[in-house]
Amino acid sequence: MRPLQLSLEGFTSFRREQNLDFTELDLFAITGATGAGKSSLLDALTYALYSTTARTKQVAELVSQGAETLKVRLCFAVLGSSYRVTRRWRYRPSTPVTKVLLEKQLADGSWETLESKERAANKAIAEILGMDFDTFTRAIVLPQNQFDEFLKGNTAKRREILRQLAGFEIFEKMRKQTNDLSRSLKQEVAALERQIAELEVPETVEVELKRSQLAQLEADFPQFSREARQAQVLLDEEERLFAQIVKLRKVREQLEELEGRSPEIEGTIARLDRAIAAHELQGDWALVREIRQQVKTASSALQSASKRLVQVERQVELKQSELDAERARQAEILPQLQAREAAIASAKVYEEQRQQLERDLAIAEKQEKEKQKQLKEAQKQLKEAQDRFDRAEAVLKQADRQLEGLAPGGERLTQLQAIAPLLVEWGLVRQQLERSRQQCDRAIAERETAQGELAGARSRQEEAANRLQDARKAVEGAERQNLDIGRSNHAAALRMSLQPGDTCPVCGGVHPEAAALPPLTEQAPIDLAPLRSREAKAQQGLQAAQTELSKAEANLDRCRQRQEEMEEQRESNAREEARLRAEIASVLGMGQDEALEVAPLQAEREALEARDAEYREGLAAQEKAAAQRSQAEQGLEFARRGDRAAQAEATAATEARDRAREGVERVRAKLLELTEGKAYEVLVQALERDKQALGDRLQAAESAYQAVNTQLIQGRENVQQAQSTLQGAIAKQEESEATWGERLEAANFDEESFLGAVASAGDRAAWQQAIADYREMKVELNTRVRDLAETIGDRTTDERAIGDRRQAKQEAEKLLAEAQERRVELGTWLQDADRKLEQGDRLTQTLETVSATYETYHTLAQSLKSNEFQAYILEHLEAELVDRATLLLRELTDARYTLRMEEGEYWVEDNWNGGELRRVRTLSGGETFAASLSMAIALSEKLSMGAELGSLFLDEGFGTLDGETLESVTHILESLRQQNRLIGIITHVKSLGERLPTQVKVYKSPQGSRLEIERL
């Protein structure tokens, strides 16, 4: 895995978004002050990939102080493919919101979404990298300082460090699991033995006896079955015969009852015949009734048409007289209307002049109203403009008076504003300086405490070593004593088995009499378990003391390094504080020895700023008031000009209106003279109404006459048509009556008897069905009597014979049921016996398997309980690491050094000096760095299990480096750079970072840490 780009925001000390591009990096240092966030970059890598870190499992603890959101994005490459994972976390009171997006880059540069669920994304990333979280943190981030302790420590210390680095705490979990599984298997063995004892498996002889009984029963069972079936057949035949005899008797009774209904059926047949004959005459009867109705209808229509014709003739005579009278009146009135029309035509010219002059008058009045309205509006605007001018004049005078009492901030305010950010920064730096002094004091106290803890740890380690030595001596003494006791007991047992004169199998001599041998006493062996337990506890105590000593030494180194960092930070803050003070004093023109107080300067600046702001507000108000007065003055002059123009236009409009009124009055007087005082429109309208009324009366009289004349013609036609229709209906009636009489006579009916014989279709169908049912039932009963008589023949039976047959059948079925029950009982018993035999075999096999498994896990638990198994694994792992580290060391040192392990110690073979062997403890700083780095990389490759390691991050573990060691370390890192890996060095040594080609510098500030990349 090779990282490409890292972006983080709201993550630990990185409050604001920071981006780190790895694409141009191969060998680089991560430098910065303590607490700046160097390790947080590695935490961001592991969080982006696995949603957790080695520092903490709680994501909320990774969020920047005061922030509620966190975002980390990592682009990385594996086996030529590029991936991008983005994780977001947001605080929520109930449950924090966590989002993840895993993407893969396609050939066209676009990104394809692989997973968006956290669990699925974590699983996919582990599969892509080929490593889980624990393996990744051990394989990618190398604690080189621990391998330095590893190479120089004793065997126990090396094993403890290697166990921690390789994650062998899993063996303790394995031991607990195997113990639990061993106890469970032991309980399972006991349960299986109890089940086998409780199973009660039958004997083989009993099983064979039951099988022979079942076989004999199976042979006899068909005979029992045939006898039962035969008894059932005889019973069924007897019962069928009895049922047929009873049925024959019932059918004969039904036949006699049916023949008793014969007279009734004969009457129904006669009635049905007359109904059928009447039904055949229904068509003729319907036609006769229809023609009779037509004659009645035609006679009524002729009477109605005759009455209507008489009425219409009377109306025609009346309308003719009214029309003649209206025509005479028209001839009398028409000359009068023509004389009135000639008089009105001569007055038309003056009327048209009047209308035009009135239109002109209306326009003039409208214009005069508009001009008056405009005049009023202009006067209103003039008054408003005068008011605005007066108000603006007053506001300007007020602003001038206020401005006279104000003054600007001046040059002093400019100076104070220039130093304002410097004062804030100076205050922060002073706080940081005070904190760094306090941190220095705490670091000194922590170092003194660590020195005391180291002394105590060394004392406890020596005491634990002495206790272990005493325990081992006690165990060895007890083992020698038990060996002597065992030999003595074996000799006594051998003496007891030999008789005088026997050959001794030990010495080959002749066994003498008992009296000739020295006495032997049987002794009980010493119990080694308490002694071994004491030795194991002492061993554990020594290991714990050694671990405590290693931790105390490491803690002291860290405390010393922290003290140095705090002192450097304090000096840096002091220099920054002095620089800021000098810059502030320079701006203010103060001497270096003059006291500098932040609060009075800030108060003075705020007061000057307030006074300057008040002055600027007053100046702005005065300028605004002057502009408003000028604008109001211009508006006033414009309103005055508008008022004068409006007055002139209003006067002209009034004069035009008066002239139009005089013209209208002259034309009206002339028109009244011609029309005798009546209005022209009234005369025209009266003439038109009289002409229209005269024409309407004549037209109405003519229309009325035409309407009644048309009705007279239509009435005469209706009478003629009704007479013709009546004559045709009477002729058709005479013909149909004659035919109807003939049909009735042919059917032996008169009209009254015909109407009595008529029946509905439902009645006829019911009579036909009753007759058919009677005939079918009679045929069916006769057939059934004949069939039953033939079937029965001369046979006879009764209930007593049936009872005998039923008794015989029950006895046969009872024998069959007893045989069946016995067969089922034997079969069930044999099945249960087979099941128990099979279950017994299966339980026995399971018991053997579980017992073997129990022995395996019991042995494994016993092995894991001691340190022998872990020691065996660690020994082989250490040997593999030495082999791989040797190859890496040769690459890093140009084949000069080879790593060896002899008699529990690490040696280095110097090939440039004839293969001279040197202890690792005697190596220089640079040589030790190369050896420990080789071991760290070897363990990384081992833990990765073949996964691609495209990047490594090293914690070099030095507090300081001298010049020679610095040169060696730089050369080794340059060699490591050539292995096509991304190498990041977390270092506190400034000179080492400056030697590497690239530095990723981490700066801390109150606004959050930030990143800068610096290249040589």
Coordinates of N, CA and C in Angstrom, one line a residue, residues 565-703:
E565 N 12.7 19.4 24.7 CA 11.8 20.1 23.8 C 11.1 21.3 24.4
M566 N 10.7 21.1 25.7 CA 10.1 22.2 26.4 C 11.0 23.4 26.6
E567 N 12.3 23.1 26.9 CA 13.2 24.2 27.0 C 13.4 24.9 25.7
E568 N 13.5 24.1 24.6 CA 13.6 24.7 23.3 C 12.4 25.6 23.0
Q569 N 11.2 25.0 23.3 CA 10.0 25.8 23.0 C 9.9 27.0 23.8
R570 N 10.4 27.0 25.1 CA 10.4 28.2 26.0 C 11.3 29.2 25.4
E571 N 12.5 28.8 25.0 CA 13.4 29.8 24.4 C 12.9 30.4 23.1
S572 N 12.2 29.5 22.3 CA 11.6 30.1 21.1 C 10.5 31.1 21.4
N573 N 9.7 30.8 22.4 CA 8.6 31.7 22.7 C 9.2 33.0 23.3
A574 N 10.3 32.9 24.1 CA 10.9 34.1 24.7 C 11.4 35.0 23.5
R575 N 12.1 34.4 22.5 CA 12.6 35.2 21.4 C 11.4 35.8 20.7
E576 N 10.4 35.1 20.4 CA 9.2 35.7 19.7 C 8.6 36.8 20.5
E577 N 8.5 36.6 21.9 CA 7.9 37.7 22.7 C 8.8 38.9 22.7
A578 N 10.1 38.8 22.7 CA 11.0 40.0 22.6 C 10.9 40.7 21.3
R579 N 10.8 39.9 20.2 CA 10.7 40.5 18.9 C 9.4 41.3 18.7
L580 N 8.3 40.7 19.2 CA 7.0 41.4 19.1 C 7.0 42.7 20.0
R581 N 7.6 42.6 21.2 CA 7.7 43.8 22.0 C 8.5 44.9 21.4
A582 N 9.6 44.5 20.7 CA 10.5 45.5 20.1 C 9.7 46.2 18.9
E583 N 9.0 45.4 18.2 CA 8.2 45.9 17.0 C 7.1 46.9 17.5
I584 N 6.4 46.5 18.6 CA 5.4 47.4 19.1 C 6.0 48.7 19.6
A585 N 7.1 48.6 20.3 CA 7.8 49.8 20.9 C 8.3 50.7 19.7
S586 N 8.7 50.1 18.6 CA 9.2 50.9 17.5 C 8.1 51.7 16.8
V587 N 6.9 51.0 16.7 CA 5.8 51.7 16.1 C 5.3 52.9 17.0
L588 N 5.3 52.7 18.3 CA 4.8 53.7 19.3 C 5.9 54.7 19.6
G589 N 7.1 54.5 19.2 CA 8.2 55.4 19.5 C 8.6 55.3 21.0
M590 N 8.5 54.2 21.6 CA 8.8 54.0 23.0 C 10.2 53.4 23.1
G591 N 10.8 53.6 24.3 CA 12.1 53.0 24.6 C 12.0 51.6 25.0
Q592 N 13.1 50.8 24.8 CA 13.0 49.4 25.1 C 12.8 49.1 26.6
D593 N 13.2 50.1 27.5 CA 13.0 49.9 28.9 C 11.7 50.3 29.4
E594 N 10.9 51.0 28.6 CA 9.6 51.5 29.1 C 8.6 50.4 29.2
A595 N 7.8 50.5 30.2 CA 6.8 49.4 30.5 C 5.7 49.4 29.4
L596 N 5.3 48.2 29.0 CA 4.4 48.0 27.9 C 3.2 47.3 28.5
E597 N 2.0 48.0 28.6 CA 0.8 47.4 29.1 C -0.2 47.3 28.0
V598 N -0.8 46.1 27.9 CA -1.7 45.9 26.8 C -3.1 46.5 27.0
A599 N -3.6 46.4 28.2 CA -4.9 46.9 28.6 C -5.1 48.4 28.4
P600 N -4.1 49.3 28.9 CA -4.3 50.7 28.7 C -4.2 51.1 27.2
L601 N -3.3 50.4 26.5 CA -3.2 50.7 25.0 C -4.5 50.4 24.3
Q602 N -5.0 49.2 24.7 CA -6.3 48.8 24.0 C -7.4 49.8 24.4
A603 N -7.5 50.2 25.7 CA -8.5 51.1 26.1 C -8.3 52.5 25.4
E604 N -7.1 53.0 25.2 CA -6.9 54.2 24.5 C -7.3 54.1 23.0
R605 N -6.9 53.0 22.4 CA -7.3 52.8 21.0 C -8.8 52.7 20.9
E606 N -9.5 52.0 21.8 CA -10.9 51.9 21.7 C -11.6 53.3 21.8
A607 N -11.0 54.1 22.8 CA -11.6 55.5 23.0 C -11.4 56.4 21.8
L608 N -10.1 56.3 21.2 CA -9.9 57.1 20.0 C -10.7 56.6 18.8
E609 N -10.9 55.3 18.7 CA -11.7 54.8 17.6 C -13.1 55.2 17.8
A610 N -13.6 55.3 19.0 CA -15.0 55.7 19.2 C -15.1 57.2 18.9
R611 N -14.1 58.0 19.3 CA -14.2 59.5 19.0 C -14.0 59.7 17.5
D612 N -13.1 58.9 16.9 CA -13.0 59.1 15.4 C -14.2 58.6 14.7
A613 N -14.8 57.6 15.1 CA -16.1 57.1 14.5 C -17.2 58.1 14.7
E614 N -17.3 58.8 15.9 CA -18.3 59.8 16.1 C -18.1 61.0 15.2
Y615 N -16.8 61.4 15.0 CA -16.5 62.5 14.1 C -16.8 62.2 12.7
R616 N -16.5 61.0 12.3 CA -16.8 60.6 10.9 C -18.3 60.5 10.6
E617 N -19.0 60.1 11.7 CA -20.5 60.0 11.5 C -21.0 61.4 11.4
G618 N -20.5 62.4 12.2 CA -21.0 63.8 12.2 C -20.6 64.4 10.8
L619 N -19.4 64.1 10.3 CA -19.0 64.7 9.0 C -19.9 64.1 7.9
A620 N -20.2 62.8 8.0 CA -21.0 62.2 7.0 C -22.4 62.8 7.1
A621 N -22.9 63.0 8.3 CA -24.3 63.6 8.5 C -24.3 65.0 7.9
Q622 N -23.2 65.8 8.1 CA -23.2 67.2 7.6 C -23.2 67.2 6.1
E623 N -22.4 66.3 5.5 CA -22.3 66.2 4.0 C -23.7 65.7 3.5
K624 N -24.3 64.8 4.2 CA -25.6 64.3 3.7 C -26.6 65.4 3.8
A625 N -26.6 66.2 4.9 CA -27.6 67.3 5.0 C -27.4 68.4 4.0
A626 N -26.1 68.7 3.6 CA -25.8 69.7 2.6 C -26.4 69.2 1.2
A627 N -26.1 67.9 1.0 CA -26.6 67.4 -0.3 C -28.1 67.4 -0.4
Q628 N -28.8 67.1 0.8 CA -30.2 67.1 0.8 C -30.8 68.5 0.6
R629 N -30.1 69.5 1.2 CA -30.6 70.9 1.1 C -30.4 71.4 -0.4
S630 N -29.3 71.0 -1.0 CA -29.1 71.4 -2.4 C -30.2 70.7 -3.3
Q631 N -30.5 69.5 -3.0 CA -31.5 68.8 -3.8 C -32.9 69.4 -3.5
A632 N -33.2 69.8 -2.3 CA -34.5 70.4 -2.0 C -34.6 71.8 -2.6
E633 N -33.5 72.5 -2.7 CA -33.6 73.8 -3.4 C -33.9 73.7 -4.9
Q634 N -33.2 72.7 -5.5 CA -33.5 72.5 -6.9 C -35.0 72.1 -7.1
G635 N -35.5 71.2 -6.2 CA -36.9 70.8 -6.3 C -37.8 72.0 -6.1
L636 N -37.5 72.9 -5.3 CA -38.4 74.1 -5.0 C -38.4 74.9 -6.3
E637 N -37.3 75.2 -6.9 CA -37.3 76.0 -8.1 C -38.1 75.4 -9.2
F638 N -37.9 74.0 -9.4 CA -38.7 73.3 -10.4 C -40.2 73.4 -10.1
A639 N -40.6 73.3 -8.9 CA -42.0 73.4 -8.5 C -42.6 74.7 -8.8
R640 N -41.8 75.8 -8.6 CA -42.3 77.2 -8.9 C -42.5 77.3 -10.4
R641 N -41.6 76.9 -11.2 CA -41.8 77.0 -12.7 C -43.0 76.2 -13.1
G642 N -43.2 75.0 -12.5 CA -44.4 74.2 -12.9 C -45.7 74.9 -12.5
D643 N -45.7 75.6 -11.3 CA -46.9 76.3 -10.9 C -47.3 77.4 -11.8
R644 N -46.3 78.2 -12.3 CA -46.6 79.3 -13.2 C -47.2 78.8 -14.5
A645 N -46.6 77.7 -15.1 CA -47.1 77.1 -16.3 C -48.5 76.6 -16.2
A646 N -48.8 75.9 -15.1 CA -50.1 75.4 -14.9 C -51.2 76.5 -14.8
Q647 N -50.9 77.6 -14.1 CA -51.8 78.8 -14.1 C -52.1 79.3 -15.4
A648 N -51.1 79.4 -16.3 CA -51.4 80.0 -17.7 C -52.3 79.0 -18.5
E649 N -52.0 77.7 -18.4 CA -52.8 76.7 -19.1 C -54.2 76.7 -18.6
A650 N -54.4 76.8 -17.3 CA -55.8 76.8 -16.8 C -56.6 78.0 -17.3
T651 N -56.0 79.2 -17.4 CA -56.7 80.4 -17.8 C -57.1 80.2 -19.3
A652 N -56.2 79.7 -20.2 CA -56.5 79.5 -21.6 C -57.7 78.5 -21.7
A653 N -57.7 77.4 -21.0 CA -58.7 76.4 -21.1 C -60.1 77.0 -20.7
T654 N -60.1 77.9 -19.6 CA -61.4 78.5 -19.2 C -62.0 79.4 -20.3
E655 N -61.1 80.1 -21.0 CA -61.6 81.0 -22.1 C -62.1 80.2 -23.3
A656 N -61.5 79.0 -23.7 CA -62.0 78.2 -24.7 C -63.3 77.6 -24.4
R657 N -63.5 77.2 -23.1 CA -64.8 76.6 -22.7 C -65.9 77.6 -22.9
D658 N -65.7 78.9 -22.5 CA -66.8 79.9 -22.6 C -67.2 80.2 -24.1
R659 N -66.2 80.2 -25.0 CA -66.5 80.4 -26.4 C -67.4 79.3 -26.9
A660 N -67.1 78.0 -26.5 CA -67.9 76.9 -27.0 C -69.3 76.9 -26.5
R661 N -69.5 77.4 -25.3 CA -70.9 77.5 -24.7 C -71.7 78.5 -25.5
E662 N -71.1 79.6 -25.9 CA -71.9 80.7 -26.7 C -72.3 80.1 -28.0
G663 N -71.5 79.4 -28.7 CA -71.9 78.8 -30.0 C -73.1 77.8 -29.9
V664 N -73.0 77.0 -28.9 CA -74.1 76.0 -28.6 C -75.4 76.7 -28.4
E665 N -75.4 77.8 -27.6 CA -76.7 78.5 -27.3 C -77.3 79.1 -28.5
R666 N -76.5 79.7 -29.4 CA -77.0 80.3 -30.7 C -77.7 79.3 -31.5
V667 N -77.1 78.0 -31.8 CA -77.7 77.0 -32.6 C -78.9 76.5 -32.0
R668 N -79.0 76.3 -30.7 CA -80.2 75.8 -30.0 C -81.4 76.7 -30.2
A669 N -81.1 78.0 -30.1 CA -82.2 79.0 -30.3 C -82.8 78.9 -31.7
K670 N -82.0 78.8 -32.7 CA -82.5 78.7 -34.1 C -83.3 77.4 -34.3
L671 N -82.8 76.3 -33.7 CA -83.5 75.0 -33.8 C -84.8 75.0 -33.2
L672 N -85.0 75.6 -32.0 CA -86.3 75.7 -31.3 C -87.3 76.5 -32.1
E673 N -86.7 77.5 -32.8 CA -87.6 78.4 -33.7 C -88.2 77.5 -34.8
L674 N -87.4 76.6 -35.4 CA -87.9 75.8 -36.5 C -88.8 74.7 -36.0
T675 N -88.6 74.1 -34.8 CA -89.4 72.9 -34.3 C -90.5 73.3 -33.3
E676 N -90.8 74.7 -33.3 CA -91.9 75.2 -32.4 C -91.7 74.8 -31.0
G677 N -90.5 74.8 -30.6 CA -90.2 74.6 -29.1 C -89.9 73.2 -28.7
K678 N -90.0 72.3 -29.7 CA -89.8 70.9 -29.4 C -88.4 70.5 -29.8
A679 N -87.8 69.5 -29.1 CA -86.5 69.1 -29.5 C -86.5 68.3 -30.8
Y680 N -85.5 68.5 -31.6 CA -85.3 67.8 -32.8 C -85.4 66.3 -32.6
E681 N -84.7 65.7 -31.7 CA -84.6 64.3 -31.5 C -86.0 63.8 -31.1
V682 N -86.8 64.6 -30.4 CA -88.1 64.1 -29.9 C -89.0 64.0 -31.2
L683 N -89.0 65.0 -32.1 CA -89.8 65.0 -33.3 C -89.4 63.8 -34.2
V684 N -88.1 63.6 -34.4 CA -87.7 62.4 -35.2 C -88.2 61.1 -34.6
Q685 N -88.0 61.0 -33.3 CA -88.4 59.7 -32.7 C -89.9 59.5 -32.7
A686 N -90.7 60.6 -32.5 CA -92.2 60.4 -32.6 C -92.6 60.0 -34.0
L687 N -92.0 60.6 -35.0 CA -92.4 60.3 -36.4 C -92.0 58.8 -36.7
E688 N -90.9 58.4 -36.3 CA -90.5 57.0 -36.5 C -91.4 56.0 -35.8
R689 N -91.8 56.4 -34.5 CA -92.7 55.5 -33.8 C -94.1 55.4 -34.5
D690 N -94.6 56.5 -35.0 CA -95.9 56.5 -35.6 C -95.9 55.7 -36.9
K691 N -94.8 55.8 -37.7 CA -94.7 55.1 -38.9 C -94.5 53.6 -38.6
Q692 N -93.8 53.2 -37.6 CA -93.6 51.8 -37.3 C -94.9 51.2 -36.7
A693 N -95.6 52.0 -35.9 CA -96.9 51.5 -35.4 C -97.9 51.2 -36.5
L694 N -98.0 52.1 -37.4 CA -98.9 52.0 -38.5 C -98.6 50.7 -39.4
G695 N -97.3 50.5 -39.7 CA -96.9 49.3 -40.4 C -97.2 48.1 -39.7
D696 N -96.9 48.1 -38.3 CA -97.0 46.9 -37.5 C -98.5 46.5 -37.4
R697 N -99.5 47.4 -37.3 CA -100.9 47.1 -37.3 C -101.3 46.4 -38.5
L698 N -100.9 47.0 -39.7 CA -101.3 46.3 -41.0 C -100.7 44.9 -41.1
Q699 N -99.5 44.8 -40.8 CA -98.8 43.5 -40.9 C -99.5 42.5 -39.9
A700 N -99.8 42.9 -38.7 CA -100.5 42.0 -37.8 C -101.8 41.5 -38.3
A701 N -102.6 42.5 -38.9 CA -103.9 42.1 -39.4 C -103.8 41.1 -40.6
E702 N -102.8 41.3 -41.5 CA -102.6 40.4 -42.6 C -102.1 39.0 -42.1
S703 N -101.2 39.0 -41.1 CA -100.7 37.8 -40.6 C -101.8 36.9 -39.9

